[in-house]
């Protein structure tokens, strides 16, 4: 209560004592001795000890007030932590001497001197109720202290009147005071950091500390919002117990849990060791920090509603109810609900479940909701996460393709992933998805280089990796490797070796194919190899490069290891990465890449090899060639499996099992389309799919000449409905026919739809990468590689740019990996020859311009 007190007087004895006679007083019990005996009692610990110490102090101060001869109209009031009835061993005594009229000027001294003589730290003030209210109105910290005012001795009516007045003032001014309270919390967080990640945390002032609990109670006192209470009281008690043990271990009124004190504090609390102590502290702090985030979002909504009440009342008089859910319907009066993904909508700046969502029947819904929230820069509402945790069934093993895709999409959101991940973790959904996560959750890292706990470092590494997805051909593997690269730190022995074993099991459960599992295992096992070799070995020694090429077998694997190395180091802390280290790693990577290339095509670009068409594909091609019209088959997953279509058509993504393997079915349905070749085909077909709100997960394009009458383009797509049901095959075929005939202007229709219902801008993403692969990638075509953030109509824009450039797309491989599109287009001129370097550059520039 220092901010609302009068300047303290020094003790009567010792240097700086005030001149004059010490006030006479009756002999009272020795508070210091009684306090020491209470603190030595082994049967009193935790909250019971704090309550007993407050009660002992109450009795002593009541005796001091009586001995001082206090008249009527005087009360002694405890405020702050002492006011809450919980007194830590070395806490200050925050006391207000309240009076309602003229006061003997010597009365306060007759109370304060014995307190100083006892050695107790005193924070005091002498005020009338009006003065106390005036100070509170001018000083937010003083007002917070008075919210916990508690009567100790004297006139109880005086204390009760002050409490009622202060609470009324607080509630009446809440709209003006709460922004200041939030700013105080932000300032403390900037000064003291996040309690959940500090090796020497301040238990009181850091974010997630005891001050935040006080703020949450103050918010609850406004009656505007309340914190989620599950686990909050337990977390606050845990921090208070640690603080008490710290006071007793050090004999000082300190709030910082220093390294040298942690073993003693752990021993006093009966905790196994200092690491276990820190882990318990971190868990408590995360509970408090998450409750604070949820509560402040609720406050924001209430304050925004108050500010816009007049405008909304006019809307409520004529509520808009004409649109369906897919058009961004307004539900519950004037509350707008905008669709984000199947079963997920945006409401009041948060992702919530759609009214028709059925969590019990949709085990992928938690990941879908999380990915949709993160990609749109939102978090998931508290009620939604609670419902998902309570109702959703565990994912089957192996995971459905969609679950893996949604996890990658969540991680690919970068910084926007963090609050969503914290929300999932607060309700236990992360450990339900990844049981091995429990061993690294809240695990401290006693290394000055590391800024974070193990689990937060893993998520931070994925955040850094999200900015590097354009550098690799498999962004999904990069993001998952980043998330799991230190998963072995929860086990004995070398964490890289333990992590390799764990990640093989985790990746298989996620449904990755065998080759992807091996790549992930290599990345986890060797995530330190590149930087260690670059900084400890002679760069000119051929054995140095050989040490890397023995680990990675292909250029795509080297790209992944390079990006993971940088993401890991930059997520560790400033001391782990520098220009010097970066230059050494880049140089070694370049030399290893040159050796791996060896004049052979990069597997990242594909070889253009096509598997033999299936009987169904040949049938469609013959039909298209004979009729001159599009022939289409739209098959559900079960039909795809029954007809055993070639797995290679699922594209290069992780969603497709390798040949001869059993694995999860591809996400979505298979659309096979045969069309007589003509200009503008790829862009037109992709536009029709976008018009029907079909998301292309993977695609392949090839030429056939089934009856010798001219080429037929065979397109095999894996598509999924963005929202709701898939369109009927007949309707899709009719629109394709109209678009190819020219009676349906696809580009105009898409532009009109986007103008009528513009999409949320979403999060910042890395810029698209459009590059011409080296000539060795294909001997018969020019390979154009496009890596971009996936978005509705992306393939339509690429196709239109290629069509406008006047090139032929001989074959194409399109993959959507999480939120990233990784596409390769094999291009020729009208004569079927590869493009000249200049022409290829012009085409790449046209596609780049189309992608903005």
mmCIF file of N, CA and C in Angstrom, residues 638-755:
data_model
loop_
_atom_site.group_PDB
_atom_site.id
_atom_site.type_symbol
_atom_site.label_atom_id
_atom_site.label_comp_id
_atom_site.label_asym_id
_atom_site.label_seq_id
_atom_site.Cartn_x
_atom_site.Cartn_y
_atom_site.Cartn_z
ATOM 1 N N UNK A 638 -14.735 -43.908 -49.710
ATOM 2 C CA UNK A 638 -14.915 -45.355 -49.723
ATOM 3 C C UNK A 638 -14.817 -45.896 -51.136
ATOM 4 N N UNK A 639 -15.365 -45.143 -52.109
ATOM 5 C CA UNK A 639 -15.293 -45.581 -53.493
ATOM 6 C C UNK A 639 -13.862 -45.542 -54.011
ATOM 7 N N UNK A 640 -13.111 -44.502 -53.581
ATOM 8 C CA UNK A 640 -11.717 -44.424 -54.001
ATOM 9 C C UNK A 640 -10.961 -45.652 -53.528
ATOM 10 N N UNK A 641 -11.199 -46.028 -52.278
ATOM 11 C CA UNK A 641 -10.505 -47.184 -51.728
ATOM 12 C C UNK A 641 -10.919 -48.452 -52.441
ATOM 13 N N UNK A 642 -12.237 -48.576 -52.735
ATOM 14 C CA UNK A 642 -12.725 -49.794 -53.363
ATOM 15 C C UNK A 642 -12.185 -49.948 -54.778
ATOM 16 N N UNK A 643 -12.049 -48.828 -55.490
ATOM 17 C CA UNK A 643 -11.586 -48.906 -56.872
ATOM 18 C C UNK A 643 -10.063 -48.910 -56.966
ATOM 19 N N UNK A 644 -9.396 -48.710 -55.788
ATOM 20 C CA UNK A 644 -7.926 -48.830 -55.726
ATOM 21 C C UNK A 644 -7.236 -47.961 -56.745
ATOM 22 N N UNK A 645 -7.601 -46.682 -56.772
ATOM 23 C CA UNK A 645 -6.914 -45.776 -57.673
ATOM 24 C C UNK A 645 -5.476 -45.606 -57.243
ATOM 25 N N UNK A 646 -4.641 -45.220 -58.174
ATOM 26 C CA UNK A 646 -3.204 -45.142 -57.906
ATOM 27 C C UNK A 646 -2.908 -44.139 -56.813
ATOM 28 N N UNK A 647 -2.166 -44.532 -55.743
ATOM 29 C CA UNK A 647 -1.871 -43.589 -54.666
ATOM 30 C C UNK A 647 -1.084 -42.387 -55.145
ATOM 31 N N UNK A 648 -0.287 -42.537 -56.215
ATOM 32 C CA UNK A 648 0.526 -41.420 -56.674
ATOM 33 C C UNK A 648 -0.285 -40.210 -57.069
ATOM 34 N N UNK A 649 -1.574 -40.416 -57.445
ATOM 35 C CA UNK A 649 -2.395 -39.284 -57.859
ATOM 36 C C UNK A 649 -2.724 -38.359 -56.708
ATOM 37 N N UNK A 650 -2.473 -38.783 -55.463
ATOM 38 C CA UNK A 650 -2.766 -37.884 -54.336
ATOM 39 C C UNK A 650 -1.754 -36.770 -54.239
ATOM 40 N N UNK A 651 -0.770 -36.781 -55.109
ATOM 41 C CA UNK A 651 0.203 -35.685 -55.103
ATOM 42 C C UNK A 651 1.384 -36.006 -54.231
ATOM 43 N N UNK A 652 2.240 -35.004 -54.008
ATOM 44 C CA UNK A 652 3.467 -35.194 -53.258
ATOM 45 C C UNK A 652 3.270 -35.047 -51.764
ATOM 46 N N UNK A 653 2.069 -34.696 -51.325
ATOM 47 C CA UNK A 653 1.863 -34.383 -49.919
ATOM 48 C C UNK A 653 1.919 -35.602 -49.047
ATOM 49 N N UNK A 654 2.031 -35.332 -47.737
ATOM 50 C CA UNK A 654 2.084 -36.406 -46.756
ATOM 51 C C UNK A 654 0.766 -37.135 -46.653
ATOM 52 N N UNK A 655 -0.294 -36.588 -47.241
ATOM 53 C CA UNK A 655 -1.601 -37.217 -47.123
ATOM 54 C C UNK A 655 -1.674 -38.526 -47.877
ATOM 55 N N UNK A 656 -0.773 -38.760 -48.804
ATOM 56 C CA UNK A 656 -0.873 -39.958 -49.633
ATOM 57 C C UNK A 656 0.062 -41.028 -49.133
ATOM 58 N N UNK A 657 -0.420 -42.248 -48.818
ATOM 59 C CA UNK A 657 0.479 -43.336 -48.489
ATOM 60 C C UNK A 657 1.321 -43.702 -49.702
ATOM 61 N N UNK A 658 2.481 -44.216 -49.457
ATOM 62 C CA UNK A 658 3.318 -44.653 -50.553
ATOM 63 C C UNK A 658 2.764 -45.902 -51.216
ATOM 64 N N UNK A 659 3.271 -46.209 -52.397
ATOM 65 C CA UNK A 659 2.767 -47.350 -53.149
ATOM 66 C C UNK A 659 2.978 -48.632 -52.363
ATOM 67 N N UNK A 660 1.937 -49.436 -52.317
ATOM 68 C CA UNK A 660 2.040 -50.705 -51.630
ATOM 69 C C UNK A 660 1.856 -50.610 -50.138
ATOM 70 N N UNK A 661 1.617 -49.402 -49.582
ATOM 71 C CA UNK A 661 1.438 -49.261 -48.150
ATOM 72 C C UNK A 661 -0.032 -49.094 -47.826
ATOM 73 N N UNK A 662 -0.365 -49.436 -46.582
ATOM 74 C CA UNK A 662 -1.687 -49.127 -46.094
ATOM 75 C C UNK A 662 -1.596 -47.832 -45.306
ATOM 76 N N UNK A 663 -2.572 -46.973 -45.445
ATOM 77 C CA UNK A 663 -2.548 -45.709 -44.725
ATOM 78 C C UNK A 663 -3.923 -45.092 -44.723
ATOM 79 N N UNK A 664 -4.071 -43.948 -44.047
ATOM 80 C CA UNK A 664 -5.364 -43.282 -44.009
ATOM 81 C C UNK A 664 -5.791 -42.854 -45.401
ATOM 82 N N UNK A 665 -7.095 -42.785 -45.619
ATOM 83 C CA UNK A 665 -7.600 -42.332 -46.909
ATOM 84 C C UNK A 665 -7.280 -40.852 -47.101
ATOM 85 N N UNK A 666 -7.120 -40.395 -48.347
ATOM 86 C CA UNK A 666 -6.881 -38.971 -48.582
ATOM 87 C C UNK A 666 -8.033 -38.135 -48.057
ATOM 88 N N UNK A 667 -7.720 -36.931 -47.589
ATOM 89 C CA UNK A 667 -8.739 -36.043 -47.073
ATOM 90 C C UNK A 667 -9.580 -35.509 -48.226
ATOM 91 N N UNK A 668 -10.901 -35.554 -48.077
ATOM 92 C CA UNK A 668 -11.797 -35.067 -49.117
ATOM 93 C C UNK A 668 -12.235 -36.183 -50.041
ATOM 94 N N UNK A 669 -12.622 -35.826 -51.262
ATOM 95 C CA UNK A 669 -13.088 -36.799 -52.244
ATOM 96 C C UNK A 669 -12.259 -36.648 -53.512
ATOM 97 N N UNK A 670 -12.290 -37.691 -54.350
ATOM 98 C CA UNK A 670 -11.519 -37.705 -55.586
ATOM 99 C C UNK A 670 -12.380 -37.241 -56.747
ATOM 100 N N UNK A 671 -11.926 -36.206 -57.421
ATOM 101 C CA UNK A 671 -12.592 -35.702 -58.621
ATOM 102 C C UNK A 671 -11.679 -35.983 -59.805
ATOM 103 N N UNK A 672 -12.148 -36.786 -60.740
ATOM 104 C CA UNK A 672 -11.381 -37.083 -61.949
ATOM 105 C C UNK A 672 -12.112 -36.474 -63.137
ATOM 106 N N UNK A 673 -11.366 -35.709 -63.916
ATOM 107 C CA UNK A 673 -11.964 -34.963 -65.012
ATOM 108 C C UNK A 673 -11.129 -35.156 -66.270
ATOM 109 N N UNK A 674 -11.761 -35.550 -67.343
ATOM 110 C CA UNK A 674 -11.106 -35.652 -68.652
ATOM 111 C C UNK A 674 -11.734 -34.620 -69.584
ATOM 112 N N UNK A 675 -10.866 -33.796 -70.222
ATOM 113 C CA UNK A 675 -11.348 -32.719 -71.090
ATOM 114 C C UNK A 675 -10.450 -32.644 -72.314
ATOM 115 N N UNK A 676 -11.015 -32.554 -73.513
ATOM 116 C CA UNK A 676 -10.170 -32.322 -74.695
ATOM 117 C C UNK A 676 -9.338 -31.056 -74.499
ATOM 118 N N UNK A 677 -8.071 -31.160 -74.814
ATOM 119 C CA UNK A 677 -7.139 -30.055 -74.547
ATOM 120 C C UNK A 677 -7.560 -28.807 -75.317
ATOM 121 N N UNK A 678 -7.445 -27.687 -74.640
ATOM 122 C CA UNK A 678 -7.748 -26.389 -75.219
ATOM 123 C C UNK A 678 -7.072 -25.316 -74.376
ATOM 124 N N UNK A 679 -6.866 -24.136 -74.882
ATOM 125 C CA UNK A 679 -6.235 -23.070 -74.104
ATOM 126 C C UNK A 679 -7.098 -22.684 -72.893
ATOM 127 N N UNK A 680 -6.435 -22.300 -71.823
ATOM 128 C CA UNK A 680 -7.130 -21.790 -70.642
ATOM 129 C C UNK A 680 -7.790 -22.845 -69.792
ATOM 130 N N UNK A 681 -7.448 -24.109 -70.020
ATOM 131 C CA UNK A 681 -8.179 -25.174 -69.341
ATOM 132 C C UNK A 681 -7.929 -25.182 -67.829
ATOM 133 N N UNK A 682 -6.666 -25.141 -67.411
ATOM 134 C CA UNK A 682 -6.352 -25.273 -65.987
ATOM 135 C C UNK A 682 -7.005 -24.161 -65.167
ATOM 136 N N UNK A 683 -6.869 -22.920 -65.614
ATOM 137 C CA UNK A 683 -7.454 -21.814 -64.870
ATOM 138 C C UNK A 683 -8.967 -21.886 -64.824
ATOM 139 N N UNK A 684 -9.580 -22.319 -65.915
ATOM 140 C CA UNK A 684 -11.040 -22.395 -65.955
ATOM 141 C C UNK A 684 -11.566 -23.447 -64.986
ATOM 142 N N UNK A 685 -10.977 -24.647 -65.042
ATOM 143 C CA UNK A 685 -11.445 -25.726 -64.162
ATOM 144 C C UNK A 685 -11.218 -25.345 -62.697
ATOM 145 N N UNK A 686 -10.043 -24.806 -62.382
ATOM 146 C CA UNK A 686 -9.759 -24.408 -60.994
ATOM 147 C C UNK A 686 -10.733 -23.328 -60.546
ATOM 148 N N UNK A 687 -11.123 -22.421 -61.462
ATOM 149 C CA UNK A 687 -12.077 -21.383 -61.098
ATOM 150 C C UNK A 687 -13.453 -21.936 -60.796
ATOM 151 N N UNK A 688 -13.891 -22.932 -61.549
ATOM 152 C CA UNK A 688 -15.194 -23.544 -61.285
ATOM 153 C C UNK A 688 -15.186 -24.214 -59.913
ATOM 154 N N UNK A 689 -14.096 -24.893 -59.599
ATOM 155 C CA UNK A 689 -14.014 -25.517 -58.280
ATOM 156 C C UNK A 689 -14.062 -24.461 -57.175
ATOM 157 N N UNK A 690 -13.363 -23.336 -57.365
ATOM 158 C CA UNK A 690 -13.392 -22.268 -56.370
ATOM 159 C C UNK A 690 -14.795 -21.682 -56.247
ATOM 160 N N UNK A 691 -15.500 -21.587 -57.377
ATOM 161 C CA UNK A 691 -16.851 -21.048 -57.363
ATOM 162 C C UNK A 691 -17.780 -21.929 -56.537
ATOM 163 N N UNK A 692 -17.536 -23.217 -56.535
ATOM 164 C CA UNK A 692 -18.326 -24.165 -55.739
ATOM 165 C C UNK A 692 -17.757 -24.340 -54.336
ATOM 166 N N UNK A 693 -16.829 -23.477 -53.937
ATOM 167 C CA UNK A 693 -16.204 -23.520 -52.608
ATOM 168 C C UNK A 693 -15.570 -24.879 -52.325
ATOM 169 N N UNK A 694 -14.869 -25.380 -53.335
ATOM 170 C CA UNK A 694 -14.121 -26.619 -53.167
ATOM 171 C C UNK A 694 -12.642 -26.271 -52.991
ATOM 172 N N UNK A 695 -12.054 -26.793 -51.950
ATOM 173 C CA UNK A 695 -10.637 -26.573 -51.679
ATOM 174 C C UNK A 695 -9.843 -27.705 -52.296
ATOM 175 N N UNK A 696 -8.842 -27.375 -53.115
ATOM 176 C CA UNK A 696 -8.007 -28.386 -53.754
ATOM 177 C C UNK A 696 -6.896 -28.785 -52.795
ATOM 178 N N UNK A 697 -6.926 -30.033 -52.337
ATOM 179 C CA UNK A 697 -5.887 -30.518 -51.425
ATOM 180 C C UNK A 697 -4.688 -31.056 -52.198
ATOM 181 N N UNK A 698 -4.945 -31.711 -53.318
ATOM 182 C CA UNK A 698 -3.865 -32.184 -54.182
ATOM 183 C C UNK A 698 -4.433 -32.373 -55.579
ATOM 184 N N UNK A 699 -3.554 -32.354 -56.554
ATOM 185 C CA UNK A 699 -4.027 -32.472 -57.935
ATOM 186 C C UNK A 699 -2.900 -32.974 -58.821
ATOM 187 N N UNK A 700 -3.301 -33.685 -59.861
ATOM 188 C CA UNK A 700 -2.361 -34.090 -60.890
ATOM 189 C C UNK A 700 -2.962 -33.825 -62.252
ATOM 190 N N UNK A 701 -2.112 -33.491 -63.216
ATOM 191 C CA UNK A 701 -2.574 -33.205 -64.574
ATOM 192 C C UNK A 701 -1.650 -33.924 -65.542
ATOM 193 N N UNK A 702 -2.231 -34.580 -66.534
ATOM 194 C CA UNK A 702 -1.419 -35.298 -67.531
ATOM 195 C C UNK A 702 -2.148 -35.323 -68.866
ATOM 196 N N UNK A 703 -1.395 -35.597 -69.923
ATOM 197 C CA UNK A 703 -1.962 -35.701 -71.266
ATOM 198 C C UNK A 703 -2.138 -37.169 -71.645
ATOM 199 N N UNK A 704 -3.258 -37.485 -72.295
ATOM 200 C CA UNK A 704 -3.491 -38.806 -72.885
ATOM 201 C C UNK A 704 -4.034 -38.599 -74.297
ATOM 202 N N UNK A 705 -3.832 -39.629 -75.129
ATOM 203 C CA UNK A 705 -4.435 -39.630 -76.482
ATOM 204 C C UNK A 705 -5.042 -41.013 -76.669
ATOM 205 N N UNK A 706 -6.214 -41.263 -76.035
ATOM 206 C CA UNK A 706 -6.725 -42.633 -75.945
ATOM 207 C C UNK A 706 -7.171 -43.233 -77.273
ATOM 208 N N UNK A 707 -7.647 -42.405 -78.234
ATOM 209 C CA UNK A 707 -8.140 -42.992 -79.490
ATOM 210 C C UNK A 707 -7.438 -42.381 -80.687
ATOM 211 N N UNK A 708 -6.336 -41.674 -80.439
ATOM 212 C CA UNK A 708 -5.564 -41.097 -81.527
ATOM 213 C C UNK A 708 -6.226 -39.923 -82.202
ATOM 214 N N UNK A 709 -7.201 -39.300 -81.534
ATOM 215 C CA UNK A 709 -7.920 -38.177 -82.130
ATOM 216 C C UNK A 709 -7.437 -36.845 -81.592
ATOM 217 N N UNK A 710 -6.398 -36.824 -80.816
ATOM 218 C CA UNK A 710 -5.903 -35.589 -80.228
ATOM 219 C C UNK A 710 -5.790 -35.718 -78.723
ATOM 220 N N UNK A 711 -5.000 -34.835 -78.127
ATOM 221 C CA UNK A 711 -4.748 -34.977 -76.699
ATOM 222 C C UNK A 711 -5.972 -34.651 -75.838
ATOM 223 N N UNK A 712 -6.078 -35.431 -74.780
ATOM 224 C CA UNK A 712 -7.077 -35.196 -73.734
ATOM 225 C C UNK A 712 -6.312 -34.947 -72.444
ATOM 226 N N UNK A 713 -6.713 -33.876 -71.744
ATOM 227 C CA UNK A 713 -6.087 -33.613 -70.447
ATOM 228 C C UNK A 713 -6.873 -34.345 -69.368
ATOM 229 N N UNK A 714 -6.139 -35.074 -68.553
ATOM 230 C CA UNK A 714 -6.741 -35.831 -67.458
ATOM 231 C C UNK A 714 -6.324 -35.164 -66.150
ATOM 232 N N UNK A 715 -7.298 -34.661 -65.438
ATOM 233 C CA UNK A 715 -7.030 -34.001 -64.164
ATOM 234 C C UNK A 715 -7.609 -34.845 -63.041
ATOM 235 N N UNK A 716 -6.768 -35.173 -62.078
ATOM 236 C CA UNK A 716 -7.227 -35.936 -60.922
ATOM 237 C C UNK A 716 -6.997 -35.086 -59.684
ATOM 238 N N UNK A 717 -8.077 -34.746 -59.007
ATOM 239 C CA UNK A 717 -8.029 -33.806 -57.893
ATOM 240 C C UNK A 717 -8.520 -34.476 -56.611
ATOM 241 N N UNK A 718 -7.933 -34.117 -55.509
ATOM 242 C CA UNK A 718 -8.523 -34.418 -54.209
ATOM 243 C C UNK A 718 -9.059 -33.104 -53.677
ATOM 244 N N UNK A 719 -10.380 -33.032 -53.489
ATOM 245 C CA UNK A 719 -11.012 -31.775 -53.104
ATOM 246 C C UNK A 719 -11.835 -31.986 -51.844
ATOM 247 N N UNK A 720 -12.060 -30.898 -51.136
ATOM 248 C CA UNK A 720 -12.890 -30.921 -49.938
ATOM 249 C C UNK A 720 -13.764 -29.689 -49.944
ATOM 250 N N UNK A 721 -14.962 -29.803 -49.406
ATOM 251 C CA UNK A 721 -15.862 -28.657 -49.317
ATOM 252 C C UNK A 721 -15.352 -27.699 -48.247
ATOM 253 N N UNK A 722 -15.314 -26.421 -48.604
ATOM 254 C CA UNK A 722 -14.864 -25.425 -47.622
ATOM 255 C C UNK A 722 -15.827 -25.376 -46.449
ATOM 256 N N UNK A 723 -17.120 -25.353 -46.723
ATOM 257 C CA UNK A 723 -18.159 -25.416 -45.701
ATOM 258 C C UNK A 723 -19.264 -26.324 -46.228
ATOM 259 N N UNK A 724 -19.918 -27.033 -45.321
ATOM 260 C CA UNK A 724 -21.116 -27.768 -45.685
ATOM 261 C C UNK A 724 -20.866 -28.954 -46.592
ATOM 262 N N UNK A 725 -21.839 -29.211 -47.494
ATOM 263 C CA UNK A 725 -21.844 -30.398 -48.317
ATOM 264 C C UNK A 725 -21.134 -30.163 -49.649
ATOM 265 N N UNK A 726 -20.696 -31.267 -50.279
ATOM 266 C CA UNK A 726 -20.135 -31.207 -51.621
ATOM 267 C C UNK A 726 -21.252 -30.939 -52.631
ATOM 268 N N UNK A 727 -20.933 -30.271 -53.725
ATOM 269 C CA UNK A 727 -21.957 -30.049 -54.751
ATOM 270 C C UNK A 727 -22.297 -31.367 -55.465
ATOM 271 N N UNK A 728 -23.455 -31.419 -56.081
ATOM 272 C CA UNK A 728 -23.824 -32.590 -56.855
ATOM 273 C C UNK A 728 -22.947 -32.672 -58.105
ATOM 274 N N UNK A 729 -22.601 -33.893 -58.499
ATOM 275 C CA UNK A 729 -21.732 -34.086 -59.661
ATOM 276 C C UNK A 729 -22.365 -33.512 -60.923
ATOM 277 N N UNK A 730 -23.678 -33.656 -61.060
ATOM 278 C CA UNK A 730 -24.345 -33.154 -62.263
ATOM 279 C C UNK A 730 -24.244 -31.634 -62.345
ATOM 280 N N UNK A 731 -24.409 -30.958 -61.211
ATOM 281 C CA UNK A 731 -24.315 -29.499 -61.206
ATOM 282 C C UNK A 731 -22.891 -29.049 -61.509
ATOM 283 N N UNK A 732 -21.921 -29.758 -60.955
ATOM 284 C CA UNK A 732 -20.526 -29.412 -61.199
ATOM 285 C C UNK A 732 -20.176 -29.625 -62.673
ATOM 286 N N UNK A 733 -20.667 -30.732 -63.252
ATOM 287 C CA UNK A 733 -20.401 -31.015 -64.656
ATOM 288 C C UNK A 733 -21.035 -29.950 -65.550
ATOM 289 N N UNK A 734 -22.241 -29.530 -65.209
ATOM 290 C CA UNK A 734 -22.927 -28.514 -66.017
ATOM 291 C C UNK A 734 -22.170 -27.183 -65.976
ATOM 292 N N UNK A 735 -21.688 -26.796 -64.807
ATOM 293 C CA UNK A 735 -20.947 -25.537 -64.707
ATOM 294 C C UNK A 735 -19.606 -25.625 -65.437
ATOM 295 N N UNK A 736 -18.959 -26.783 -65.385
ATOM 296 C CA UNK A 736 -17.718 -26.959 -66.132
ATOM 297 C C UNK A 736 -17.962 -26.822 -67.637
ATOM 298 N N UNK A 737 -19.051 -27.434 -68.108
ATOM 299 C CA UNK A 737 -19.375 -27.357 -69.534
ATOM 300 C C UNK A 737 -19.638 -25.900 -69.938
ATOM 301 N N UNK A 738 -20.411 -25.180 -69.115
ATOM 302 C CA UNK A 738 -20.717 -23.782 -69.422
ATOM 303 C C UNK A 738 -19.459 -22.924 -69.409
ATOM 304 N N UNK A 739 -18.582 -23.181 -68.434
ATOM 305 C CA UNK A 739 -17.355 -22.385 -68.349
ATOM 306 C C UNK A 739 -16.459 -22.635 -69.552
ATOM 307 N N UNK A 740 -16.363 -23.907 -69.980
ATOM 308 C CA UNK A 740 -15.516 -24.229 -71.124
ATOM 309 C C UNK A 740 -16.112 -23.695 -72.431
ATOM 310 N N UNK A 741 -17.445 -23.627 -72.491
ATOM 311 C CA UNK A 741 -18.101 -23.089 -73.688
ATOM 312 C C UNK A 741 -18.071 -21.560 -73.712
ATOM 313 N N UNK A 742 -17.818 -20.947 -72.552
ATOM 314 C CA UNK A 742 -17.750 -19.497 -72.495
ATOM 315 C C UNK A 742 -19.001 -18.821 -72.005
ATOM 316 N N UNK A 743 -20.059 -19.583 -71.697
ATOM 317 C CA UNK A 743 -21.301 -18.966 -71.226
ATOM 318 C C UNK A 743 -21.270 -18.648 -69.733
ATOM 319 N N UNK A 744 -20.281 -19.155 -69.016
ATOM 320 C CA UNK A 744 -20.121 -18.861 -67.583
ATOM 321 C C UNK A 744 -18.784 -18.151 -67.399
ATOM 322 N N UNK A 745 -18.834 -16.886 -67.011
ATOM 323 C CA UNK A 745 -17.623 -16.091 -66.780
ATOM 324 C C UNK A 745 -17.169 -16.333 -65.342
ATOM 325 N N UNK A 746 -16.266 -17.277 -65.185
ATOM 326 C CA UNK A 746 -15.850 -17.696 -63.843
ATOM 327 C C UNK A 746 -15.158 -16.561 -63.097
ATOM 328 N N UNK A 747 -14.239 -15.886 -63.758
ATOM 329 C CA UNK A 747 -13.490 -14.821 -63.086
ATOM 330 C C UNK A 747 -14.423 -13.725 -62.582
ATOM 331 N N UNK A 748 -15.420 -13.351 -63.406
ATOM 332 C CA UNK A 748 -16.352 -12.305 -62.979
ATOM 333 C C UNK A 748 -17.191 -12.763 -61.802
ATOM 334 N N UNK A 749 -17.661 -14.005 -61.852
ATOM 335 C CA UNK A 749 -18.476 -14.526 -60.747
ATOM 336 C C UNK A 749 -17.685 -14.566 -59.447
ATOM 337 N N UNK A 750 -16.431 -14.974 -59.516
ATOM 338 C CA UNK A 750 -15.598 -15.007 -58.311
ATOM 339 C C UNK A 750 -15.377 -13.603 -57.771
ATOM 340 N N UNK A 751 -15.136 -12.648 -58.662
ATOM 341 C CA UNK A 751 -14.921 -11.269 -58.226
ATOM 342 C C UNK A 751 -16.187 -10.708 -57.572
ATOM 343 N N UNK A 752 -17.354 -11.004 -58.141
ATOM 344 C CA UNK A 752 -18.606 -10.523 -57.562
ATOM 345 C C UNK A 752 -18.833 -11.132 -56.185
ATOM 346 N N UNK A 753 -18.541 -12.417 -56.038
ATOM 347 C CA UNK A 753 -18.741 -13.055 -54.738
ATOM 348 C C UNK A 753 -17.812 -12.474 -53.681
ATOM 349 N N UNK A 754 -16.559 -12.259 -54.058
ATOM 350 C CA UNK A 754 -15.602 -11.704 -53.100
ATOM 351 C C UNK A 754 -15.977 -10.279 -52.716
ATOM 352 N N UNK A 755 -16.500 -9.524 -53.670
ATOM 353 C CA UNK A 755 -16.900 -8.153 -53.361
ATOM 354 C C UNK A 755 -18.113 -8.128 -52.440
#
